[in-house]
mmCIF file of C-alpha atoms in Angstrom:
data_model
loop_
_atom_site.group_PDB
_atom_site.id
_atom_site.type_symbol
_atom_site.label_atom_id
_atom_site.label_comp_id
_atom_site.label_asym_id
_atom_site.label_seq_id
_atom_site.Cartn_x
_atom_site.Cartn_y
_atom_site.Cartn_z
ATOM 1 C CA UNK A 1 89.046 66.210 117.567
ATOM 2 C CA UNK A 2 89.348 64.740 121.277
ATOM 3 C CA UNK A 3 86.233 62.946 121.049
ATOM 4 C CA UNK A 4 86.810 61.683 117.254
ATOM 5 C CA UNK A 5 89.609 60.460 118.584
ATOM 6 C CA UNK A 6 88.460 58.777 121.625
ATOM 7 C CA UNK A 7 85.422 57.107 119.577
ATOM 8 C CA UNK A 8 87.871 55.324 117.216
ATOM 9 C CA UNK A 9 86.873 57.935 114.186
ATOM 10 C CA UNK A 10 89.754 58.154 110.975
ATOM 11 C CA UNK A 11 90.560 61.735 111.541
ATOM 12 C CA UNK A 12 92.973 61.065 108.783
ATOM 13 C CA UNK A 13 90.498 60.515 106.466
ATOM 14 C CA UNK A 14 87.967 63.329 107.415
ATOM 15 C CA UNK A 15 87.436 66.569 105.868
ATOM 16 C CA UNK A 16 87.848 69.712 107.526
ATOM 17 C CA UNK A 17 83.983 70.353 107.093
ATOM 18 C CA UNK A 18 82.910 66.867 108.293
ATOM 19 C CA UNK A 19 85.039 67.379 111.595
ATOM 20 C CA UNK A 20 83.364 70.697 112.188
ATOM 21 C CA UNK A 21 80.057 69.423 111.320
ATOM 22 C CA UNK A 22 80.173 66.500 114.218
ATOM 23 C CA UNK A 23 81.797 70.028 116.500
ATOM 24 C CA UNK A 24 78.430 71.704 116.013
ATOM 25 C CA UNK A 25 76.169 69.076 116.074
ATOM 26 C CA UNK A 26 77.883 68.181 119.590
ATOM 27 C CA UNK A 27 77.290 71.857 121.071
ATOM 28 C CA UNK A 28 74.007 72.173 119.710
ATOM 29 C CA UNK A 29 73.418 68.616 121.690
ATOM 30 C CA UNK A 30 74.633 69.965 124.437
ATOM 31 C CA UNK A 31 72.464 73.581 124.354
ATOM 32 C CA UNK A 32 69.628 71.589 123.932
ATOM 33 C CA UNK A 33 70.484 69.136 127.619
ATOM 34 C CA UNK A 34 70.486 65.925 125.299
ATOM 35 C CA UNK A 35 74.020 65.102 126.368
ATOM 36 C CA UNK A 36 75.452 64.674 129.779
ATOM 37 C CA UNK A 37 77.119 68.421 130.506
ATOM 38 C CA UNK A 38 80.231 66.494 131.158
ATOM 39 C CA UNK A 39 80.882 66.271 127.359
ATOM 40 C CA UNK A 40 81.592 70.583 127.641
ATOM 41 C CA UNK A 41 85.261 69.172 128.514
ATOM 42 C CA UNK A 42 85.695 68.883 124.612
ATOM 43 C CA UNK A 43 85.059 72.495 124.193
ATOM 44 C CA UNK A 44 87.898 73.428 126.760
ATOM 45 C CA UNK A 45 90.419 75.360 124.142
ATOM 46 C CA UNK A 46 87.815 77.448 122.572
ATOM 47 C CA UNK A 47 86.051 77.854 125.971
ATOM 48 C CA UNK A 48 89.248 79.327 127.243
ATOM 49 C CA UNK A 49 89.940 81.304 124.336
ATOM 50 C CA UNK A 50 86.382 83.153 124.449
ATOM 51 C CA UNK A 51 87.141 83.325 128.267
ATOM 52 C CA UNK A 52 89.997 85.483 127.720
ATOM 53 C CA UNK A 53 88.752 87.555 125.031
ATOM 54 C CA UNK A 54 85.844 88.196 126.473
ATOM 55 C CA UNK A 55 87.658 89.012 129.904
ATOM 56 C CA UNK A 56 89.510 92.169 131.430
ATOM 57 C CA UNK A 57 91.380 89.550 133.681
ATOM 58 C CA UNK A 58 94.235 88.016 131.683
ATOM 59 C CA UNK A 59 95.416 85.280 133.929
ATOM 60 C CA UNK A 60 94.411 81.713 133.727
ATOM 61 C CA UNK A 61 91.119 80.373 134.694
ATOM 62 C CA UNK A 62 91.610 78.190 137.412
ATOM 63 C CA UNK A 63 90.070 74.211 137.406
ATOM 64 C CA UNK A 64 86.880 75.815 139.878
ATOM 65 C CA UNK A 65 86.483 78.709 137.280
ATOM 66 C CA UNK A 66 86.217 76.218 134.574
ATOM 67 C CA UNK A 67 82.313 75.628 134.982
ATOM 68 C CA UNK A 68 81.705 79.162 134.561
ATOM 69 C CA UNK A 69 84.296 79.732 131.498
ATOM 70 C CA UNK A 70 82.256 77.025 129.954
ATOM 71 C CA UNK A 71 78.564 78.382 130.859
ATOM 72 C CA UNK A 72 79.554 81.768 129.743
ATOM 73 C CA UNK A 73 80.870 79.952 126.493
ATOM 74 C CA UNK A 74 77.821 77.722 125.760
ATOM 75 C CA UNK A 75 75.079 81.023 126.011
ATOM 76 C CA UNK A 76 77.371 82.648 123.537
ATOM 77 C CA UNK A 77 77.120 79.576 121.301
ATOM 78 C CA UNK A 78 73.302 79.791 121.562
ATOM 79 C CA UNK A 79 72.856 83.316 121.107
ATOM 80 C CA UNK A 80 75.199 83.134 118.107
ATOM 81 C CA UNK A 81 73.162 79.773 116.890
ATOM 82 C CA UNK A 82 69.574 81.515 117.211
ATOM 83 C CA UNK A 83 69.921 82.497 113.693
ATOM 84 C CA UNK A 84 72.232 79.466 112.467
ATOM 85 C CA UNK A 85 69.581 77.901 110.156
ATOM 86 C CA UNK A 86 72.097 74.484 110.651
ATOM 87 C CA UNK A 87 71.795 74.621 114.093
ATOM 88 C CA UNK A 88 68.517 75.394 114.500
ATOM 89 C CA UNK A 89 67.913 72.265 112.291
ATOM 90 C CA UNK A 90 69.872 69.775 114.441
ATOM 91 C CA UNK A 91 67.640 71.032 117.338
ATOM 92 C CA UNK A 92 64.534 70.834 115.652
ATOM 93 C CA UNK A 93 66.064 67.327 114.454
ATOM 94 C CA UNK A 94 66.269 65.739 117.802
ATOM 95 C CA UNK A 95 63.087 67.150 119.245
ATOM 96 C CA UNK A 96 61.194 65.276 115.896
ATOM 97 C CA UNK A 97 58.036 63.483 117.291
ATOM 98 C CA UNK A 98 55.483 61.668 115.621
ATOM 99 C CA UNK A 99 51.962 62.572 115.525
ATOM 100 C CA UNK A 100 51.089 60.586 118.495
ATOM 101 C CA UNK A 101 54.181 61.291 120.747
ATOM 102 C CA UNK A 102 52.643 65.004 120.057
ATOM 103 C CA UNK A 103 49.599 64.417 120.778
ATOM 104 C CA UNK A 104 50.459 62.538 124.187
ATOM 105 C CA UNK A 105 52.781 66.039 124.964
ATOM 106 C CA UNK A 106 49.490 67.805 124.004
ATOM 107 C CA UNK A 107 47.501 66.154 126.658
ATOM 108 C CA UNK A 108 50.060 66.043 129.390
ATOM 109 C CA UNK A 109 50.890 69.741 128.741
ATOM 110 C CA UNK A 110 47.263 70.610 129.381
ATOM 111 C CA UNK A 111 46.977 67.785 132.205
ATOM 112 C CA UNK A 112 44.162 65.825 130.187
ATOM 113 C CA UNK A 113 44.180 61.863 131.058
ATOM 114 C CA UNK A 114 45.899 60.076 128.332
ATOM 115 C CA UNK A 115 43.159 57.937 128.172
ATOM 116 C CA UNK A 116 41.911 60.801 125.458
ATOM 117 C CA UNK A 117 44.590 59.859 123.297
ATOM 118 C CA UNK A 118 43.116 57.717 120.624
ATOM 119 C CA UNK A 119 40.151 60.259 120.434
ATOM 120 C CA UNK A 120 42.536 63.115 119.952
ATOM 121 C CA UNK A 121 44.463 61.445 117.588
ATOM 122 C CA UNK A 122 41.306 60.389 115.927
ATOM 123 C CA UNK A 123 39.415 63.888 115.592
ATOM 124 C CA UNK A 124 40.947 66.215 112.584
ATOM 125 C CA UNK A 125 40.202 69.716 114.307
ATOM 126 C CA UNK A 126 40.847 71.497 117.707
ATOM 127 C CA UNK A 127 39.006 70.010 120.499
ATOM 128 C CA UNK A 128 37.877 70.369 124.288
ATOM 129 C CA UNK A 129 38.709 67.854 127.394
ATOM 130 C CA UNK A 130 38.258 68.132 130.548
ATOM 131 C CA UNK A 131 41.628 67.979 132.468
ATOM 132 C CA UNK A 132 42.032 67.026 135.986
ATOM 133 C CA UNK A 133 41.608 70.322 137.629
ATOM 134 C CA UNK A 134 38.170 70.539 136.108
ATOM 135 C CA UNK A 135 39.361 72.660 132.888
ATOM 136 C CA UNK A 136 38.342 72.028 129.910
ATOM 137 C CA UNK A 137 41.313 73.787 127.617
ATOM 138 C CA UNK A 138 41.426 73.972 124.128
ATOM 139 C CA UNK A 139 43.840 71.940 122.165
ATOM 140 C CA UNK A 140 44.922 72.561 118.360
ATOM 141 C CA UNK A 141 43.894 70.436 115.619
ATOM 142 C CA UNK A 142 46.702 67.770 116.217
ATOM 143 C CA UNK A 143 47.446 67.293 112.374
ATOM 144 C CA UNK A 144 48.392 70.924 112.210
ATOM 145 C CA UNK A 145 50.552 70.782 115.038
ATOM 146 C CA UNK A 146 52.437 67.406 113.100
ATOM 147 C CA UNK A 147 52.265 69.078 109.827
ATOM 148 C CA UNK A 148 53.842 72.515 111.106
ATOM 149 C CA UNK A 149 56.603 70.404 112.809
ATOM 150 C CA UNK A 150 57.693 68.472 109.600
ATOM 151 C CA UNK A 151 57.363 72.236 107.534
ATOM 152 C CA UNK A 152 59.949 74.144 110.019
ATOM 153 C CA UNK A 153 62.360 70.990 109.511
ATOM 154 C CA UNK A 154 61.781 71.387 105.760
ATOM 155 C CA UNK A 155 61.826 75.326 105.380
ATOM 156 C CA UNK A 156 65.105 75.156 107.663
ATOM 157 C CA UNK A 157 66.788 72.160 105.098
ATOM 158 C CA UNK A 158 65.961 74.357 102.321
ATOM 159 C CA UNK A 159 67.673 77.196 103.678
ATOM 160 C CA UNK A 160 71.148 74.987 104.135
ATOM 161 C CA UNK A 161 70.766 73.911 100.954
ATOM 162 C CA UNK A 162 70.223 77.419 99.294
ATOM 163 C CA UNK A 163 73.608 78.492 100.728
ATOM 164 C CA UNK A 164 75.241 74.775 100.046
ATOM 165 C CA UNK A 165 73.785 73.500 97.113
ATOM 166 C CA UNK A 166 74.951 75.833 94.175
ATOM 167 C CA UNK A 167 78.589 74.634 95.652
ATOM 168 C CA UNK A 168 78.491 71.838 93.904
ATOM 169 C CA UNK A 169 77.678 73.420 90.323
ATOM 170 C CA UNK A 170 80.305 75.574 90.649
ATOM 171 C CA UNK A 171 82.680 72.214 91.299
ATOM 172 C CA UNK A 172 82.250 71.696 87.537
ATOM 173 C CA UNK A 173 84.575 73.237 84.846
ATOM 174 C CA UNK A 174 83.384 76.181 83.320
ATOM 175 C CA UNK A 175 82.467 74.801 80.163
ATOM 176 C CA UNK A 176 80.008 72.384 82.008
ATOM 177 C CA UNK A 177 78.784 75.039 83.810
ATOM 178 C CA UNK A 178 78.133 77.183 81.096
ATOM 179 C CA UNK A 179 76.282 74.224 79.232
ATOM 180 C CA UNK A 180 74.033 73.769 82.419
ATOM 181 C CA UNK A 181 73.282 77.401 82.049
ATOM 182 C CA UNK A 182 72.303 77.343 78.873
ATOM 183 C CA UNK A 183 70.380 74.114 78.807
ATOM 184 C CA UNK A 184 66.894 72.849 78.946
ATOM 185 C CA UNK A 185 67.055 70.614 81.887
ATOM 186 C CA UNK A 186 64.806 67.717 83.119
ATOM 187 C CA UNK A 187 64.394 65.783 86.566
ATOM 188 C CA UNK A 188 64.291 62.356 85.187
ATOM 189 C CA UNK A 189 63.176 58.970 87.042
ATOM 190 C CA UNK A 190 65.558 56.290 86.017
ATOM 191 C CA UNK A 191 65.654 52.965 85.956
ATOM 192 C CA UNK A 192 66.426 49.416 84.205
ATOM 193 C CA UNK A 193 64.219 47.621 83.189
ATOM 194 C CA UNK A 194 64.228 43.719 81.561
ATOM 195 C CA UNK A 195 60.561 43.506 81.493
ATOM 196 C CA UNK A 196 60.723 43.953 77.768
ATOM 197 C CA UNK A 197 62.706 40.668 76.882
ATOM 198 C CA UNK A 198 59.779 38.871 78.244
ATOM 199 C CA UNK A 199 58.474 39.738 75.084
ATOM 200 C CA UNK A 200 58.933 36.845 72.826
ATOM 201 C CA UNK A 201 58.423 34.817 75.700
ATOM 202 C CA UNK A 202 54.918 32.780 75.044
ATOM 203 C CA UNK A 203 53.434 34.042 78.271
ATOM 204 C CA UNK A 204 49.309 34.161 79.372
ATOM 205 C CA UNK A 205 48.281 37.849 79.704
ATOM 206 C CA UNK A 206 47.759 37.891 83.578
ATOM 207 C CA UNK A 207 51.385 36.119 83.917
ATOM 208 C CA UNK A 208 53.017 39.037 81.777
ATOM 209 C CA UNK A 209 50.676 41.820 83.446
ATOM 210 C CA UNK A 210 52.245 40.389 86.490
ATOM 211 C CA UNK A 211 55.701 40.406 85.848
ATOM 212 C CA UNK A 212 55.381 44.196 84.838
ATOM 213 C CA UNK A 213 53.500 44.988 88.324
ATOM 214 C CA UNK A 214 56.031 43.420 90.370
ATOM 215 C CA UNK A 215 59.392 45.009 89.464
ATOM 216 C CA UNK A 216 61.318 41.926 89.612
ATOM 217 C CA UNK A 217 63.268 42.596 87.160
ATOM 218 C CA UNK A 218 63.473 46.658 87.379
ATOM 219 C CA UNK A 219 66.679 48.526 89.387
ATOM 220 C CA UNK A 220 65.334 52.360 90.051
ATOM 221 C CA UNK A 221 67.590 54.899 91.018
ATOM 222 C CA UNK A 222 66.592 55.884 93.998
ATOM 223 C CA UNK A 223 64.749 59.357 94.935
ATOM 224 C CA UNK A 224 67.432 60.512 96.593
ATOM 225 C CA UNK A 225 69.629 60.570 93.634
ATOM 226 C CA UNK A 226 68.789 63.562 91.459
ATOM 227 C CA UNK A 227 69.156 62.794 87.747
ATOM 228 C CA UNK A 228 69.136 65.972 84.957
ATOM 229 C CA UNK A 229 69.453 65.941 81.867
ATOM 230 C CA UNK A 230 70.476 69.005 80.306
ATOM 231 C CA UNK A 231 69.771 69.808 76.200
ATOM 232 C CA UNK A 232 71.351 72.393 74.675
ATOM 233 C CA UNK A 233 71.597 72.480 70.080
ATOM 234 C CA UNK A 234 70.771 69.174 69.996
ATOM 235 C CA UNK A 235 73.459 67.591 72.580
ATOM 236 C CA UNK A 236 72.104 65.977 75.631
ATOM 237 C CA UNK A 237 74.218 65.219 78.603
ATOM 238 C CA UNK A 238 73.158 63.350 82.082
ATOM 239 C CA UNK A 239 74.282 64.823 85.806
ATOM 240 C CA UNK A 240 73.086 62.804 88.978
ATOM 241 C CA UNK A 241 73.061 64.863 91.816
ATOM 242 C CA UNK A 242 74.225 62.705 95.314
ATOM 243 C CA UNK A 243 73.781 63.731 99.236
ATOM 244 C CA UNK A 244 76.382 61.806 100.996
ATOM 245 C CA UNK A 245 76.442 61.606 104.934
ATOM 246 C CA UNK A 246 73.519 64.219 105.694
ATOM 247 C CA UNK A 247 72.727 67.513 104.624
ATOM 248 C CA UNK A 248 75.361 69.728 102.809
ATOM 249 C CA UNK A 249 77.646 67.038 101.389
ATOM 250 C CA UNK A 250 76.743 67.109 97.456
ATOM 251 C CA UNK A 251 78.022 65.748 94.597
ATOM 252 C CA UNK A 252 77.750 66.423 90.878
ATOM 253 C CA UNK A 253 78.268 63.694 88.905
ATOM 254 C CA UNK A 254 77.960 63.620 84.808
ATOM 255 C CA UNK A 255 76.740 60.198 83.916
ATOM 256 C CA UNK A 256 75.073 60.417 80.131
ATOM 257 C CA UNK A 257 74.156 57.218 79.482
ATOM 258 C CA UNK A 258 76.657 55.555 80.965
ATOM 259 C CA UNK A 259 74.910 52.406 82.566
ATOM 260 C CA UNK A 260 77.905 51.654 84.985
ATOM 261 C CA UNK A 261 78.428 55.269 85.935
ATOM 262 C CA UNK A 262 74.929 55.348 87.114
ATOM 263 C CA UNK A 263 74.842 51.963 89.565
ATOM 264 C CA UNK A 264 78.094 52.996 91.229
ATOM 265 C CA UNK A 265 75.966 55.651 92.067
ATOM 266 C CA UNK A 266 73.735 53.720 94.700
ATOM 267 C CA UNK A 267 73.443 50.077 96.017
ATOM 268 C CA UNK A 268 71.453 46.814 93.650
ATOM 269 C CA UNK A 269 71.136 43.392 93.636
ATOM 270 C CA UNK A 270 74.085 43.492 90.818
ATOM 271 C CA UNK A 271 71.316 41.880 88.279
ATOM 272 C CA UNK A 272 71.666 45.439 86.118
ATOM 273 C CA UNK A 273 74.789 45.330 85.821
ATOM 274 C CA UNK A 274 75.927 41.738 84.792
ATOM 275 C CA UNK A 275 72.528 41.371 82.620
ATOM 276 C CA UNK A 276 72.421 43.228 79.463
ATOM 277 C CA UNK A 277 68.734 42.792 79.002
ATOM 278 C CA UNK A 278 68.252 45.436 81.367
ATOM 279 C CA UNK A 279 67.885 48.782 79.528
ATOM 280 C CA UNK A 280 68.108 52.422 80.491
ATOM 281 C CA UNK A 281 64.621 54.112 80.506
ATOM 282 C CA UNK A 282 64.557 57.586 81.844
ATOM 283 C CA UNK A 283 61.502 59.840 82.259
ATOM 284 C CA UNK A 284 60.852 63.186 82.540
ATOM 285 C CA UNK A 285 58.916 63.964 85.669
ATOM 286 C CA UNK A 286 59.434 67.641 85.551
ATOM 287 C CA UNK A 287 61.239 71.030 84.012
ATOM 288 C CA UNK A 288 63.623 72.288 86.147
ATOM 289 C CA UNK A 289 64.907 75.233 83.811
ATOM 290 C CA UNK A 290 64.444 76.231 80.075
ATOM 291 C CA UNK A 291 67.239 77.451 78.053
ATOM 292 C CA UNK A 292 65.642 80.857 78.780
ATOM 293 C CA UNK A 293 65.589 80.515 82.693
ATOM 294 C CA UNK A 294 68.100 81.681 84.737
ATOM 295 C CA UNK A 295 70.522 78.978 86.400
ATOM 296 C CA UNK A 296 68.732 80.243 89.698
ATOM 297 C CA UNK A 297 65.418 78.626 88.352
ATOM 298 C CA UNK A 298 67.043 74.978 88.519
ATOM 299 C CA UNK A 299 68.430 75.378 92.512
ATOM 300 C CA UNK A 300 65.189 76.804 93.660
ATOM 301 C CA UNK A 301 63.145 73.870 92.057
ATOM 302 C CA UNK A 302 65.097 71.757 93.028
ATOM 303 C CA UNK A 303 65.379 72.765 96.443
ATOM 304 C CA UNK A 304 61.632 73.179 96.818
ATOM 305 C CA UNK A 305 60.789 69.278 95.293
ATOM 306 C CA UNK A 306 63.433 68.169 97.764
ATOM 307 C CA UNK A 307 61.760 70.234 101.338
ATOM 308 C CA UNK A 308 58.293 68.921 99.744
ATOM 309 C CA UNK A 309 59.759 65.162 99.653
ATOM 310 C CA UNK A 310 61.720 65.844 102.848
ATOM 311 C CA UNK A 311 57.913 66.592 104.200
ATOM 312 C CA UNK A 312 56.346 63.709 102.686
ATOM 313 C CA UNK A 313 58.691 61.377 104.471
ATOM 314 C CA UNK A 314 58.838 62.971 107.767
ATOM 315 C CA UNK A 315 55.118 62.497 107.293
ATOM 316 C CA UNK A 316 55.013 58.481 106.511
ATOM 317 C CA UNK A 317 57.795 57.994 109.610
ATOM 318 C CA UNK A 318 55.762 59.709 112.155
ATOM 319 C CA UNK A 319 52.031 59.545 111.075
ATOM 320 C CA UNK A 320 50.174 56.311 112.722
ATOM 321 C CA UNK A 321 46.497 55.806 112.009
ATOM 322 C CA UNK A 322 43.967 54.931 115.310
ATOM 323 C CA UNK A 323 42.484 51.109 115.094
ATOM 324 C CA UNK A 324 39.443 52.846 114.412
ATOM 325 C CA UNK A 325 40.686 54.767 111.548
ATOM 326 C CA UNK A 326 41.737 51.425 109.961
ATOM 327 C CA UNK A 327 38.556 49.983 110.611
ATOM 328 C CA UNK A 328 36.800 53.149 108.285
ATOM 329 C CA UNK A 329 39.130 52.958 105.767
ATOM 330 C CA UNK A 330 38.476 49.107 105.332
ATOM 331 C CA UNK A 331 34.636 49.904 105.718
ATOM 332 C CA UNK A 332 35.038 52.436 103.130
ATOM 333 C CA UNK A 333 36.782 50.620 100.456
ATOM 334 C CA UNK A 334 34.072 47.466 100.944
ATOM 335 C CA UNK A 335 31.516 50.072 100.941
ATOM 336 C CA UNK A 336 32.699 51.954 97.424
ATOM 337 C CA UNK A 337 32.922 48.431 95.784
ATOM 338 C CA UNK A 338 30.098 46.847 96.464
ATOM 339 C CA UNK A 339 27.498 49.329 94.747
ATOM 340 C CA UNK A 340 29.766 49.404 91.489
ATOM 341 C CA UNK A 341 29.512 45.600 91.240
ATOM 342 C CA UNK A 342 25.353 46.019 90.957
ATOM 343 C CA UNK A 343 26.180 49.242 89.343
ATOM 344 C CA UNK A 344 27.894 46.803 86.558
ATOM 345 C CA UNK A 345 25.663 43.568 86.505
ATOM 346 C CA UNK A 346 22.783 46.169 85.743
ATOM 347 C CA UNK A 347 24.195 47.671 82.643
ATOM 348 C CA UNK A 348 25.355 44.735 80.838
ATOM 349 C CA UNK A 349 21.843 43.044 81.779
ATOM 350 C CA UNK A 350 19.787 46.114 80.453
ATOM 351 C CA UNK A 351 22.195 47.274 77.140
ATOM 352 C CA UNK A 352 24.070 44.454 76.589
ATOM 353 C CA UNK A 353 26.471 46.568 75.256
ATOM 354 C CA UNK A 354 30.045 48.356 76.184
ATOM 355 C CA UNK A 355 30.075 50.479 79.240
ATOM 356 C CA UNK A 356 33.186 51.913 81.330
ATOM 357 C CA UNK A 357 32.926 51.657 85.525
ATOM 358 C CA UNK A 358 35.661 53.998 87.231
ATOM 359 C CA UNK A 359 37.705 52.181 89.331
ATOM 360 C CA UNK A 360 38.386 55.000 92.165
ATOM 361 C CA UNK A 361 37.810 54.495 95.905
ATOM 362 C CA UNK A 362 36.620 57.985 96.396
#
């Protein structure tokens, strides 16, 4: 509270959980040495109070007693946190390197010349260097190493959101929740879309093909935003399902069709809103739960899609390909190109007829 204070927060307009959320995320900064030790001053009542429980001497620790009071509090925080799957997440959080900041920790770990680096990064398997003391060690397959990084961070999110996410269901009044239990229920991609009143406009081909391919006039709802719709004797309904301010703070929201009710949802350009040739179009993308499936069915897919996104991102922010990875992949796509425009020519020479060239890269 001190510090929330002191940094100009609105206590007054925090919840209880949000104020203990920024409480642990502070002492799990501070068990992991990524805050100045000074900052254990915040944690002087509760340090106190675990000093005296945890004492036979009942008398007041004195200002020089302090730095023990609060060492002896901070191991009790980590041994208690060694199984807290939300701590153990903010750690993991703020250790988060990319794939070459690990490989780099790889090299100076085994103390190979960083001059290696690009080769490491380059080679997909374990592989041998020789380090300055005339070793040659041998170093994991640096993708794996990246790969297992991003999975503990997911694996630990999904086991927050296990405990955390169901919360929100049970928010709803028991007639909603008893439809959602009973329903056939969708993940849907949404969006609006005004492509279609392009229509009767006299447009060439390419110029329409091209105003499809560019989304200019398309709002999605973002990935983030899970959108359900539930079916049950012929009624449909729409929920979106919103992360606000990190993990653990969900919302269920029931939207239908509601075009307004979904764009308060997340930020546009406005165009969806004030044009009305922008239509709904949802899509299924996949079943979360029959009517047949237990409720427990939609949490754990949805849990699971959202650790295998979680992984898929951590994996775009932190992978970065070598200049001479670039240079293959551009060698590569000229290379698969080229023999399917001969490939082509020949056909329509020799048969003059119809023919069908796949357009894949690989």
């Amino acid at each position: 509270m001190t510090l929330l204070n002191e940094s100009g927060a609105e206590i007054n307009n925090m919840s209880l959980e949000d104020i203990s959320n920024n409480g642990m995320l502070l002492a799990a900064l501070l068990q992991e040495q990524l805050v100045p030790a000074e900052y254990n001053q915040y944690f002087k009542l509760p340090a106190m109070i675990h000093g005296q429980l945890s004492s036979e001497n009942s008398s007041p620790a004195t200002p020089l007693a302090m730095t023990s009071v609060y060492d002896s509090y901070f191991d009790y925080l980590k041994q208690s946190g060694q199984n807290n799957p939300f701590i153990k997440l903010i750690t993991l959080l703020q250790k988060w390197q990319s794939r070459p900041e690990l490989a780099r920790q790889q090299l100076k770990q085994h103390d190979i010349d960083e001059g290696w680096l690009n080769d490491y990064l380059y080679k997909n398997r374990e592989v041998k260097y020789t380090n300055q003391r005339g070793e040659t060690p041998l170093l994991p397959n640096i993708d794996n190493v990246f790969k297992d990084q991003n999975q503990q961070i997911a694996q630990l999110t999904e086991q927050i959101e296990k405990i955390l996410l169901p919360q929100s269901f049970n928010s709803l009044s028991n007639e909603e929740q008893i439809f959602i239990q009973q329903s056939d229920i969708q993940l849907m991609e949404v969006k609006f879309d005004a492509t279609d009143s392009f229509n009767s406009v006299p447009l060439p081909p390419s110029a329409r093909q091209g105003i499809r391919n560019s989304d200019e006039f398309v709002s999605r709802v973002p990935e983030s935003i899970d959108m359900l719709k539930c079916t049950f004797n012929g009624k449909q309904r729409m929920y979106a399902l919103t992360t606000k301010q990190g993990i653990g703070n969900y919302k269920l929201h029931r939207v239908d069709n509601n075009k307004n009710a979904i764009l308060e949802l997340f930020y546009h350009d406005g165009k969806a809103r004030d044009d009305d040739d922008y239509k709904l179009k949802p899509s299924a993308i996949l079943c979360l739960k029959t009517a047949n499936d237990k409720p427990d069915m939609l949490i754990d897919k949805l849990i699971k899609r959202r650790g295998e996104k979680l992984c898929e991102k951590l994996q775009q922010a932190g992978y970065e390909e070598t200049t001479r990875q670039k240079v293959e992949a551009f060698i590569l796509t000229r290379v698969s190109q080229s023999p399917k425009k001969k490939y082509k020519f020949k056909n329509k020479k020799k048969s003059g007829g119809s023919y069908f060239v796949g357009l894949s890269m690989y």
